[in-house]
Amino acid sequence: VSAVSRWLQTRSLGAIIFDLIVVGFVGLIVFNALQIRPGAALVPLLIGIPTLVFGLIILVLDLFPRLRRATGDDGKRAHGLSAIRAAEEEDDVELPTDPALRRRQAAFAAWVVGFVLLAAFTNIYIAVPVALTVIFLAIRLPLIQIVAIVAVTVIGMYALFHQLLGLRL
Amino acid sequence: MLPTLAFGIPGGVMWAVLLAGLLIHGVPAGPNLLRGDLHIVYVVVVAALVPRLIAAAMVLLVGARAVAIARMRGDMLAPLIAVVAIVGVYAIRTEMLDVVVLLIFAYVGYAMEVYGFSRLGFVIALVLGGLIEQSFHQTMATFGPSGFFSRPIALVLLATAVLIVAVPIAGGLRRMVRQATAGGGS
């Protein structure tokens, strides 16, 4: 167990999971392309096979970081179009570096999933005030502010979706 | 704005979102947009211009007081934005599956940003992929494989593409050779 945990500590588990998802998704596309007639399958295969190969390379590099260092790859974006790189850097979000921020992001993601599950099992007009109250209590907002924000949100949603757009949520 | 509307190549994440939206609604991005749906281009241009005028007027009128918005806590705004986004997606068809798709692509977008995958490249492929496939099959049906080498415009585009790929590789190789020579000499 300690060997596995030590192995995991030196690797980015999130990156490996995402690599596996990408490889699985592209692999599925390639597999499906192989089932259709050759003419129609040409472009999916032309795009899919190189993407699958590069996906596997990235997966191997993430599984074995020593290889990445040996190839001189610093893990930064490698696409060569400077205009695209500049546009993306301009829109870059703040990435989680310290564990506390990562924990907060994970908690927020869990809250979003919880909200969606609550909405699925009850309805939007119950899920929204409950979910907002829970998260505002968690961040220790004063009770009066919580009541005001939740009331304004629910009334605003009702006015917009129900009255203005005529949608039954 | 020009590359986005004229060529279907987004100049930033905001434009990428707009292009993806147009594509979802069946509006062809790129040159076809200028030919067939010019009214949409006018709407986009006006939509880009008018908010700036309104923003300028608002800054003059309520700028000093509006500063308070910047002091709002991020952890208070984020849940509200998430709720509005999720309810907005759900409201289109009142279908929970749409919200699940939203969550999946929220994770994909986050993971692409964190692990160094290009989101703009992804959207460009999404927008231009169908167009490329259609044009490829048209060329193959009309001229056969020789269409890519015998037609002047196709030839120029092909040569440009080859140069775009080859020049950085050649530059890298030259650098490696120079470094190896310098390393061997010292």
Coordinates of N, CA, C and O in Angstrom, one line a residue, chain A:
Chain A
V1 N 0.8 -1.2 0.0 CA 0.0 0.0 0.0 C 0.9 1.2 0.0 O 0.6 2.2 -0.7
S2 N 1.9 1.2 0.8 CA 2.8 2.4 0.9 C 3.5 2.6 -0.4 O 3.7 3.8 -0.8
A3 N 3.8 1.5 -1.1 CA 4.5 1.7 -2.4 C 3.6 2.3 -3.4 O 4.0 3.2 -4.2
V4 N 2.3 1.9 -3.4 CA 1.3 2.5 -4.3 C 1.1 4.0 -4.0 O 1.1 4.8 -4.9
S5 N 1.0 4.3 -2.6 CA 0.8 5.7 -2.3 C 2.0 6.6 -2.6 O 1.9 7.7 -3.0
R6 N 3.2 6.0 -2.4 CA 4.4 6.7 -2.8 C 4.4 6.9 -4.3 O 4.8 8.0 -4.8
W7 N 4.0 5.9 -5.1 CA 4.0 6.0 -6.6 C 3.0 7.1 -7.0 O 3.3 7.9 -7.9
L8 N 1.8 7.2 -6.3 CA 0.8 8.2 -6.6 C 1.3 9.6 -6.3 O 0.9 10.5 -7.0
Q9 N 2.1 9.7 -5.2 CA 2.5 11.0 -4.7 C 3.4 11.7 -5.8 O 3.4 12.9 -5.8
T10 N 4.1 10.9 -6.5 CA 5.0 11.5 -7.5 C 4.4 11.7 -8.9 O 5.0 12.2 -9.8
R11 N 3.1 11.4 -9.0 CA 2.4 11.6 -10.2 C 1.1 12.4 -10.0 O 0.6 12.5 -8.9
S12 N 0.7 13.1 -11.1 CA -0.6 13.8 -11.1 C -1.7 12.9 -11.4 O -1.9 12.5 -12.6
L13 N -2.5 12.4 -10.4 CA -3.5 11.5 -10.6 C -4.6 12.1 -11.5 O -5.2 11.4 -12.4
G14 N -4.9 13.4 -11.3 CA -5.9 14.1 -12.1 C -5.6 14.0 -13.6 O -6.4 13.8 -14.5
A15 N -4.3 14.3 -13.9 CA -3.8 14.3 -15.3 C -3.9 12.9 -15.9 O -4.4 12.8 -17.1
I16 N -3.6 11.9 -15.1 CA -3.7 10.5 -15.6 C -5.1 10.1 -15.9 O -5.4 9.6 -17.0
I17 N -6.0 10.5 -15.0 CA -7.5 10.2 -15.2 C -8.0 10.9 -16.5 O -8.6 10.3 -17.3
F18 N -7.6 12.2 -16.7 CA -8.0 12.9 -17.9 C -7.4 12.3 -19.1 O -8.1 12.2 -20.2
D19 N -6.2 11.9 -19.1 CA -5.5 11.3 -20.2 C -6.3 10.0 -20.6 O -6.5 9.7 -21.8
L20 N -6.6 9.2 -19.6 CA -7.4 8.0 -19.8 C -8.7 8.3 -20.5 O -9.2 7.5 -21.4
I21 N -9.4 9.3 -20.0 CA -10.7 9.7 -20.6 C -10.5 10.1 -22.1 O -11.2 9.6 -23.0
V22 N -9.5 10.9 -22.3 CA -9.2 11.3 -23.7 C -8.9 10.1 -24.6 O -9.5 10.0 -25.7
V23 N -8.0 9.2 -24.1 CA -7.6 8.1 -24.9 C -8.8 7.2 -25.1 O -9.1 6.7 -26.2
G24 N -9.7 7.0 -24.1 CA -10.9 6.1 -24.2 C -11.8 6.7 -25.2 O -12.4 6.0 -26.1
F25 N -12.0 8.0 -25.1 CA -13.0 8.7 -26.1 C -12.5 8.6 -27.5 O -13.3 8.2 -28.4
V26 N -11.3 8.9 -27.7 CA -10.7 8.9 -29.1 C -10.7 7.5 -29.6 O -11.0 7.2 -30.8
G27 N -10.3 6.5 -28.7 CA -10.3 5.1 -29.1 C -11.7 4.6 -29.5 O -11.8 3.9 -30.5
L28 N -12.7 5.1 -28.8 CA -14.1 4.7 -29.2 C -14.4 5.3 -30.6 O -15.0 4.6 -31.4
I29 N -13.9 6.5 -30.9 CA -14.2 7.1 -32.2 C -13.5 6.3 -33.3 O -14.1 6.0 -34.3
V30 N -12.2 5.9 -33.0 CA -11.5 5.2 -34.0 C -12.2 3.8 -34.2 O -12.3 3.3 -35.4
F31 N -12.5 3.2 -33.1 CA -13.2 1.9 -33.2 C -14.5 1.9 -34.0 O -14.7 1.1 -34.9
N32 N -15.3 3.0 -33.8 CA -16.5 3.1 -34.5 C -16.3 3.5 -36.0 O -17.0 3.0 -36.9
A33 N -15.2 4.3 -36.2 CA -14.8 4.6 -37.6 C -14.4 3.4 -38.4 O -14.7 3.3 -39.6
L34 N -13.8 2.4 -37.7 CA -13.4 1.2 -38.4 C -14.6 0.3 -38.8 O -14.5 -0.5 -39.7
Q35 N -15.8 0.6 -38.2 CA -17.0 -0.2 -38.5 C -17.7 0.3 -39.7 O -18.5 -0.4 -40.3
I36 N -17.5 1.6 -40.1 CA -18.3 2.2 -41.2 C -17.5 2.0 -42.5 O -16.3 1.7 -42.5
R37 N -18.1 2.4 -43.6 CA -17.5 2.1 -44.9 C -16.2 3.0 -45.1 O -16.2 4.1 -44.6
P38 N -15.2 2.5 -45.8 CA -13.9 3.1 -45.8 C -13.9 4.6 -46.2 O -13.2 5.4 -45.6
G39 N -14.7 5.0 -47.2 CA -14.7 6.4 -47.7 C -15.2 7.3 -46.6 O -14.5 8.4 -46.4
A40 N -16.2 7.0 -45.9 CA -16.8 7.8 -44.8 C -15.8 7.8 -43.6 O -15.8 8.7 -42.8
A41 N -15.1 6.7 -43.4 CA -14.2 6.5 -42.2 C -12.9 7.3 -42.4 O -12.2 7.4 -41.4
L42 N -12.6 7.7 -43.6 CA -11.2 8.2 -43.9 C -10.9 9.4 -42.9 O -9.8 9.4 -42.3
V43 N -11.7 10.5 -42.9 CA -11.4 11.6 -42.1 C -11.4 11.3 -40.6 O -10.4 11.7 -39.9
P44 N -12.4 10.6 -40.1 CA -12.3 10.2 -38.6 C -11.0 9.4 -38.3 O -10.4 9.6 -37.2
L45 N -10.6 8.6 -39.2 CA -9.4 7.8 -39.0 C -8.1 8.7 -39.1 O -7.2 8.6 -38.3
L46 N -8.1 9.6 -40.1 CA -7.0 10.5 -40.3 C -6.8 11.4 -39.0 O -5.7 11.7 -38.7
I47 N -7.9 11.8 -38.4 CA -7.8 12.6 -37.2 C -7.6 11.7 -36.0 O -6.8 12.0 -35.1
G48 N -8.4 10.7 -35.9 CA -8.5 9.8 -34.7 C -7.2 9.1 -34.4 O -6.8 9.1 -33.2
I49 N -6.6 8.5 -35.4 CA -5.4 7.7 -35.1 C -4.2 8.5 -34.6 O -3.7 8.2 -33.6
P50 N -3.9 9.7 -35.3 CA -2.8 10.5 -34.7 C -3.2 11.0 -33.3 O -2.3 11.0 -32.4
T51 N -4.4 11.4 -33.1 CA -4.8 11.9 -31.8 C -4.7 10.8 -30.7 O -4.2 11.0 -29.6
L52 N -5.1 9.6 -31.1 CA -4.9 8.4 -30.2 C -3.5 8.2 -29.8 O -3.1 8.0 -28.7
V53 N -2.6 8.3 -30.9 CA -1.2 8.0 -30.6 C -0.6 9.1 -29.7 O 0.1 8.8 -28.7
F54 N -1.0 10.4 -30.0 CA -0.5 11.5 -29.1 C -1.0 11.4 -27.7 O -0.4 11.7 -26.8
G55 N -2.3 11.0 -27.6 CA -2.9 10.8 -26.3 C -2.2 9.7 -25.5 O -2.0 9.9 -24.3
L56 N -1.9 8.6 -26.2 CA -1.1 7.5 -25.5 C 0.3 8.0 -25.1 O 0.7 7.7 -24.0
I57 N 0.9 8.8 -25.9 CA 2.2 9.4 -25.6 C 2.1 10.2 -24.3 O 2.9 10.1 -23.4
I58 N 1.1 11.1 -24.3 CA 0.9 12.0 -23.1 C 0.6 11.2 -21.9 O 1.2 11.5 -20.8
L59 N -0.2 10.1 -22.1 CA -0.5 9.2 -20.9 C 0.8 8.6 -20.4 O 1.0 8.6 -19.2
V60 N 1.6 8.1 -21.3 CA 2.9 7.4 -20.9 C 3.8 8.5 -20.1 O 4.4 8.2 -19.1
L61 N 3.8 9.7 -20.7 CA 4.7 10.7 -20.1 C 4.2 11.1 -18.7 O 4.9 11.4 -17.8
D62 N 2.8 11.1 -18.5 CA 2.3 11.4 -17.2 C 2.4 10.3 -16.2 O 2.6 10.5 -15.0
L63 N 2.4 9.0 -16.8 CA 2.6 7.9 -15.9 C 4.1 7.8 -15.4 O 4.4 7.3 -14.3
F64 N 5.0 8.2 -16.3 CA 6.4 8.1 -16.0 C 7.1 9.5 -16.2 O 7.6 9.8 -17.2
P65 N 6.9 10.3 -15.2 CA 7.4 11.7 -15.3 C 8.9 11.8 -15.6 O 9.4 12.8 -16.2
R66 N 9.7 10.7 -15.3 CA 11.1 10.7 -15.6 C 11.4 10.8 -17.1 O 12.3 11.5 -17.5
L67 N 10.5 10.1 -17.8 CA 10.6 10.2 -19.3 C 10.3 11.6 -19.8 O 11.0 12.1 -20.7
R68 N 9.4 12.3 -19.2 CA 9.1 13.7 -19.6 C 10.3 14.6 -19.4 O 10.6 15.4 -20.2
R69 N 10.9 14.4 -18.2 CA 12.1 15.2 -17.9 C 13.3 14.8 -18.9 O 14.0 15.7 -19.4
A70 N 13.4 13.5 -19.3 CA 14.4 13.1 -20.2 C 14.2 13.7 -21.6 O 15.2 14.0 -22.3
T71 N 13.0 13.9 -22.0 CA 12.7 14.5 -23.3 C 12.8 16.0 -23.3 O 12.7 16.6 -24.3
G72 N 13.0 16.6 -22.1 CA 13.2 18.0 -22.0 C 11.8 18.7 -22.1 O 11.8 19.9 -22.3
D73 N 10.7 18.0 -21.9 CA 9.4 18.6 -21.9 C 9.1 19.2 -20.6 O 9.2 18.5 -19.5
D74 N 8.7 20.5 -20.6 CA 8.4 21.1 -19.3 C 6.9 21.0 -18.9 O 6.5 21.6 -17.9
G75 N 6.2 20.3 -19.7 CA 4.8 20.1 -19.4 C 3.9 21.3 -19.8 O 2.7 21.3 -19.6
K76 N 4.5 22.4 -20.4 CA 3.7 23.5 -20.8 C 3.1 23.3 -22.2 O 3.5 22.3 -22.9
R77 N 2.2 24.1 -22.6 CA 1.5 23.9 -23.9 C 2.6 24.0 -25.0 O 3.5 24.8 -25.0
A78 N 2.4 23.1 -26.0 CA 3.4 23.0 -27.0 C 2.9 23.5 -28.4 O 3.6 23.5 -29.3
H79 N 1.6 23.8 -28.5 CA 1.1 24.2 -29.8 C 1.8 25.5 -30.3 O 2.1 26.4 -29.6
G80 N 2.2 25.5 -31.6 CA 3.1 26.4 -32.1 C 2.5 27.8 -32.5 O 3.2 28.7 -32.8
L81 N 1.2 27.9 -32.7 CA 0.6 29.1 -33.2 C 0.6 30.2 -32.0 O -0.1 30.1 -31.1
S82 N 1.5 31.2 -32.2 CA 1.7 32.1 -31.1 C 0.4 32.9 -30.9 O 0.2 33.3 -29.7
A83 N -0.4 33.2 -31.9 CA -1.6 33.9 -31.7 C -2.6 33.2 -30.8 O -3.2 33.8 -29.9
I84 N -2.7 31.8 -31.0 CA -3.6 31.0 -30.2 C -3.0 31.0 -28.8 O -3.8 31.1 -27.8
R85 N -1.7 30.8 -28.7 CA -1.1 30.7 -27.3 C -1.4 32.1 -26.6 O -1.7 32.1 -25.4
A86 N -1.2 33.2 -27.3 CA -1.4 34.5 -26.6 C -2.8 34.7 -26.2 O -3.1 35.1 -25.1
A87 N -3.7 34.2 -27.1 CA -5.2 34.4 -26.8 C -5.5 33.5 -25.6 O -6.3 34.0 -24.7
E88 N -4.9 32.3 -25.5 CA -5.3 31.5 -24.3 C -4.6 32.0 -23.0 O -5.3 31.9 -22.0
E89 N -3.4 32.5 -23.2 CA -2.8 33.0 -21.9 C -3.6 34.2 -21.4 O -3.7 34.4 -20.2
E90 N -4.1 35.0 -22.3 CA -4.9 36.1 -21.9 C -6.2 35.7 -21.1 O -6.6 36.4 -20.2
D91 N -6.7 34.5 -21.5 CA -7.9 34.1 -20.9 C -7.7 33.0 -19.8 O -8.6 32.4 -19.3
D92 N -6.4 32.8 -19.4 CA -6.1 31.8 -18.5 C -6.7 32.1 -17.1 O -6.8 33.2 -16.7
V93 N -7.2 31.0 -16.5 CA -7.8 31.2 -15.2 C -6.7 30.9 -14.1 O -5.7 30.4 -14.4
E94 N -7.0 31.3 -12.9 CA -6.1 31.1 -11.8 C -6.1 29.6 -11.5 O -7.1 29.0 -11.2
L95 N -5.0 28.9 -11.6 CA -4.9 27.5 -11.4 C -4.6 27.2 -9.9 O -3.9 27.9 -9.3
P96 N -5.2 26.1 -9.4 CA -5.0 25.8 -8.0 C -3.6 25.2 -7.8 O -3.2 24.3 -8.4
T97 N -2.8 25.9 -7.0 CA -1.5 25.4 -6.7 C -1.3 24.9 -5.3 O -0.8 23.9 -5.1
D98 N -1.9 25.7 -4.4 CA -1.8 25.2 -3.0 C -2.9 24.2 -2.6 O -4.0 24.3 -3.2
P99 N -2.7 23.3 -1.7 CA -3.7 22.3 -1.4 C -5.0 22.8 -0.9 O -6.1 22.3 -1.1
A100 N -4.9 24.0 -0.1 CA -6.2 24.5 0.4 C -7.1 25.0 -0.7 O -8.3 24.7 -0.6
L101 N -6.5 25.6 -1.7 CA -7.3 26.1 -2.8 C -7.9 24.9 -3.6 O -9.1 24.9 -4.0
R102 N -7.1 23.8 -3.7 CA -7.6 22.6 -4.4 C -8.8 22.0 -3.6 O -9.7 21.6 -4.2
R103 N -8.6 22.0 -2.3 CA -9.7 21.5 -1.5 C -11.0 22.3 -1.6 O -12.1 21.7 -1.7
R104 N -10.8 23.6 -1.7 CA -12.0 24.5 -1.9 C -12.7 24.2 -3.2 O -13.9 24.2 -3.3
Q105 N -11.8 24.0 -4.2 CA -12.4 23.8 -5.6 C -13.1 22.4 -5.6 O -14.2 22.3 -6.2
A106 N -12.5 21.4 -4.9 CA -13.2 20.1 -4.9 C -14.5 20.2 -4.1 O -15.5 19.6 -4.5
A107 N -14.5 21.0 -3.0 CA -15.7 21.2 -2.2 C -16.8 21.9 -3.1 O -18.0 21.5 -3.0
F108 N -16.4 22.9 -3.9 CA -17.3 23.6 -4.7 C -17.9 22.6 -5.8 O -19.1 22.6 -6.1
A109 N -17.0 21.8 -6.4 CA -17.5 20.8 -7.4 C -18.5 19.9 -6.8 O -19.5 19.5 -7.4
A110 N -18.2 19.4 -5.5 CA -19.1 18.5 -4.8 C -20.5 19.2 -4.6 O -21.5 18.6 -4.7
W111 N -20.4 20.5 -4.2 CA -21.6 21.2 -4.0 C -22.5 21.3 -5.3 O -23.7 21.2 -5.2
V112 N -21.8 21.6 -6.4 CA -22.5 21.7 -7.7 C -23.2 20.3 -8.0 O -24.4 20.3 -8.4
V113 N -22.5 19.2 -7.8 CA -23.1 17.9 -8.1 C -24.3 17.7 -7.1 O -25.3 17.2 -7.5
G114 N -24.1 18.1 -5.9 CA -25.2 17.9 -4.9 C -26.4 18.7 -5.3 O -27.5 18.3 -5.2
F115 N -26.2 19.9 -5.8 CA -27.3 20.8 -6.2 C -28.0 20.2 -7.4 O -29.3 20.1 -7.4
V116 N -27.3 19.6 -8.3 CA -27.9 19.0 -9.5 C -28.7 17.8 -9.0 O -29.9 17.6 -9.5
L117 N -28.2 17.0 -8.1 CA -28.9 15.8 -7.6 C -30.2 16.2 -6.9 O -31.2 15.6 -7.1
L118 N -30.1 17.2 -6.1 CA -31.2 17.7 -5.3 C -32.3 18.2 -6.3 O -33.5 17.9 -6.1
A119 N -31.8 18.9 -7.4 CA -32.8 19.5 -8.4 C -33.5 18.3 -9.1 O -34.6 18.4 -9.5
A120 N -32.7 17.2 -9.3 CA -33.3 16.1 -10.1 C -34.3 15.3 -9.2 O -35.3 14.9 -9.8
F121 N -34.1 15.3 -7.9 CA -35.0 14.5 -7.0 C -36.1 15.4 -6.5 O -37.2 14.8 -6.1
T122 N -35.9 16.7 -6.4 CA -37.1 17.6 -6.0 C -37.5 18.4 -7.2 O -37.9 17.9 -8.1
N123 N -37.3 19.7 -7.1 CA -37.4 20.6 -8.2 C -36.5 21.8 -8.1 O -35.9 22.0 -7.0
I124 N -36.4 22.6 -9.1 CA -35.4 23.8 -9.1 C -35.8 24.7 -8.0 O -34.9 25.2 -7.3
Y125 N -37.1 25.0 -7.8 CA -37.4 26.0 -6.8 C -37.2 25.6 -5.3 O -37.1 26.4 -4.4
I126 N -37.0 24.3 -5.1 CA -36.6 23.8 -3.8 C -35.0 23.7 -3.7 O -34.4 24.1 -2.8
A127 N -34.5 23.2 -4.8 CA -33.0 23.0 -4.8 C -32.2 24.3 -4.7 O -31.2 24.3 -4.0
V128 N -32.6 25.3 -5.4 CA -31.9 26.6 -5.4 C -31.7 27.2 -4.0 O -30.6 27.4 -3.6
P129 N -32.9 27.4 -3.3 CA -32.7 28.0 -2.0 C -31.9 27.1 -1.0 O -31.1 27.6 -0.2
V130 N -32.2 25.8 -1.1 CA -31.5 24.9 -0.1 C -30.0 24.9 -0.4 O -29.2 25.1 0.5
A131 N -29.6 24.8 -1.7 CA -28.2 24.7 -2.1 C -27.5 26.0 -1.7 O -26.4 26.0 -1.2
L132 N -28.1 27.1 -2.1 CA -27.5 28.4 -1.8 C -27.3 28.6 -0.3 O -26.3 29.1 0.2
T133 N -28.4 28.3 0.5 CA -28.3 28.4 1.9 C -27.1 27.6 2.5 O -26.3 28.1 3.3
V134 N -27.0 26.4 2.0 CA -26.0 25.5 2.5 C -24.6 26.1 2.3 O -23.7 26.2 3.2
I135 N -24.4 26.5 1.0 CA -23.0 27.0 0.7 C -22.7 28.3 1.4 O -21.6 28.6 1.8
F136 N -23.7 29.2 1.5 CA -23.5 30.5 2.2 C -23.3 30.3 3.7 O -22.5 31.0 4.3
L137 N -23.9 29.3 4.3 CA -23.7 28.9 5.7 C -22.2 28.4 5.8 O -21.5 28.8 6.8
A138 N -21.8 27.6 4.8 CA -20.4 27.1 4.9 C -19.4 28.2 4.8 O -18.3 28.0 5.4
I139 N -19.7 29.2 4.0 CA -18.7 30.3 4.0 C -18.9 31.4 5.0 O -18.3 32.4 5.0
R140 N -19.8 31.1 6.0 CA -20.1 31.9 7.1 C -20.5 33.3 6.8 O -20.0 34.3 7.3
L141 N -21.5 33.4 5.9 CA -22.1 34.7 5.6 C -23.2 35.0 6.7 O -23.8 34.1 7.2
P142 N -23.3 36.2 7.0 CA -24.4 36.6 8.0 C -25.8 36.1 7.6 O -26.1 36.2 6.4
L143 N -26.6 35.6 8.5 CA -27.9 35.1 8.2 C -28.8 36.0 7.4 O -29.5 35.6 6.5
I144 N -28.7 37.3 7.8 CA -29.6 38.2 7.1 C -29.2 38.4 5.6 O -30.1 38.5 4.7
Q145 N -27.9 38.3 5.4 CA -27.4 38.4 3.9 C -27.9 37.2 3.2 O -28.3 37.2 2.0
I146 N -27.8 36.0 3.8 CA -28.2 34.7 3.2 C -29.6 34.8 2.8 O -30.0 34.5 1.6
V147 N -30.5 35.2 3.7 CA -31.9 35.3 3.4 C -32.2 36.3 2.3 O -32.9 36.0 1.3
A148 N -31.5 37.4 2.3 CA -31.7 38.4 1.3 C -31.3 37.9 -0.1 O -32.0 38.0 -1.1
I149 N -30.1 37.3 -0.2 CA -29.5 36.9 -1.5 C -30.4 35.7 -2.0 O -30.8 35.7 -3.2
V150 N -30.8 34.8 -1.1 CA -31.6 33.6 -1.6 C -32.9 34.1 -2.1 O -33.4 33.7 -3.1
A151 N -33.5 35.0 -1.3 CA -34.9 35.5 -1.7 C -34.8 36.2 -3.1 O -35.6 36.0 -4.0
V152 N -33.8 37.1 -3.2 CA -33.7 37.8 -4.5 C -33.4 36.8 -5.7 O -34.0 37.0 -6.8
T153 N -32.6 35.8 -5.4 CA -32.3 34.9 -6.5 C -33.5 34.1 -6.9 O -33.8 34.0 -8.1
V154 N -34.3 33.6 -5.9 CA -35.5 32.8 -6.2 C -36.5 33.6 -6.9 O -37.1 33.2 -7.9
I155 N -36.7 34.8 -6.4 CA -37.8 35.7 -7.0 C -37.3 36.1 -8.4 O -38.1 36.1 -9.4
G156 N -36.0 36.4 -8.6 CA -35.5 36.8 -9.9 C -35.7 35.7 -10.9 O -36.1 35.9 -12.0
M157 N -35.3 34.4 -10.4 CA -35.5 33.3 -11.3 C -37.0 33.1 -11.7 O -37.3 32.8 -12.9
Y158 N -37.8 33.2 -10.7 CA -39.3 33.0 -11.0 C -39.8 34.0 -12.0 O -40.5 33.7 -12.9
A159 N -39.4 35.3 -11.7 CA -39.8 36.3 -12.6 C -39.3 36.1 -14.1 O -40.0 36.3 -15.0
L160 N -38.0 35.7 -14.2 CA -37.4 35.6 -15.5 C -37.9 34.3 -16.2 O -38.5 34.4 -17.3
F161 N -37.8 33.2 -15.6 CA -38.2 31.9 -16.3 C -39.7 31.7 -16.3 O -40.2 31.3 -17.3
H162 N -40.4 31.9 -15.2 CA -41.8 31.6 -15.1 C -42.7 32.6 -15.8 O -43.5 32.4 -16.6
Q163 N -42.5 33.9 -15.4 CA -43.3 35.0 -15.8 C -42.9 35.5 -17.2 O -43.8 35.6 -18.1
L164 N -41.6 35.8 -17.4 CA -41.2 36.4 -18.6 C -41.1 35.4 -19.8 O -41.6 35.6 -20.9
L165 N -40.5 34.3 -19.5 CA -40.2 33.3 -20.6 C -41.3 32.2 -20.6 O -41.3 31.4 -21.6
G166 N -42.1 32.1 -19.6 CA -43.2 31.2 -19.6 C -42.8 29.7 -19.5 O -43.4 28.8 -20.0
L167 N -41.6 29.5 -18.8 CA -41.1 28.1 -18.7 C -41.5 27.5 -17.4 O -41.5 28.2 -16.4
R168 N -41.9 26.2 -17.4 CA -42.3 25.5 -16.2 C -41.0 24.7 -15.8 O -40.7 23.7 -16.4
L169 N -40.4 25.2 -14.7 CA -39.2 24.5 -14.3 C -39.5 23.4 -13.2 O -40.4 23.5 -12.5

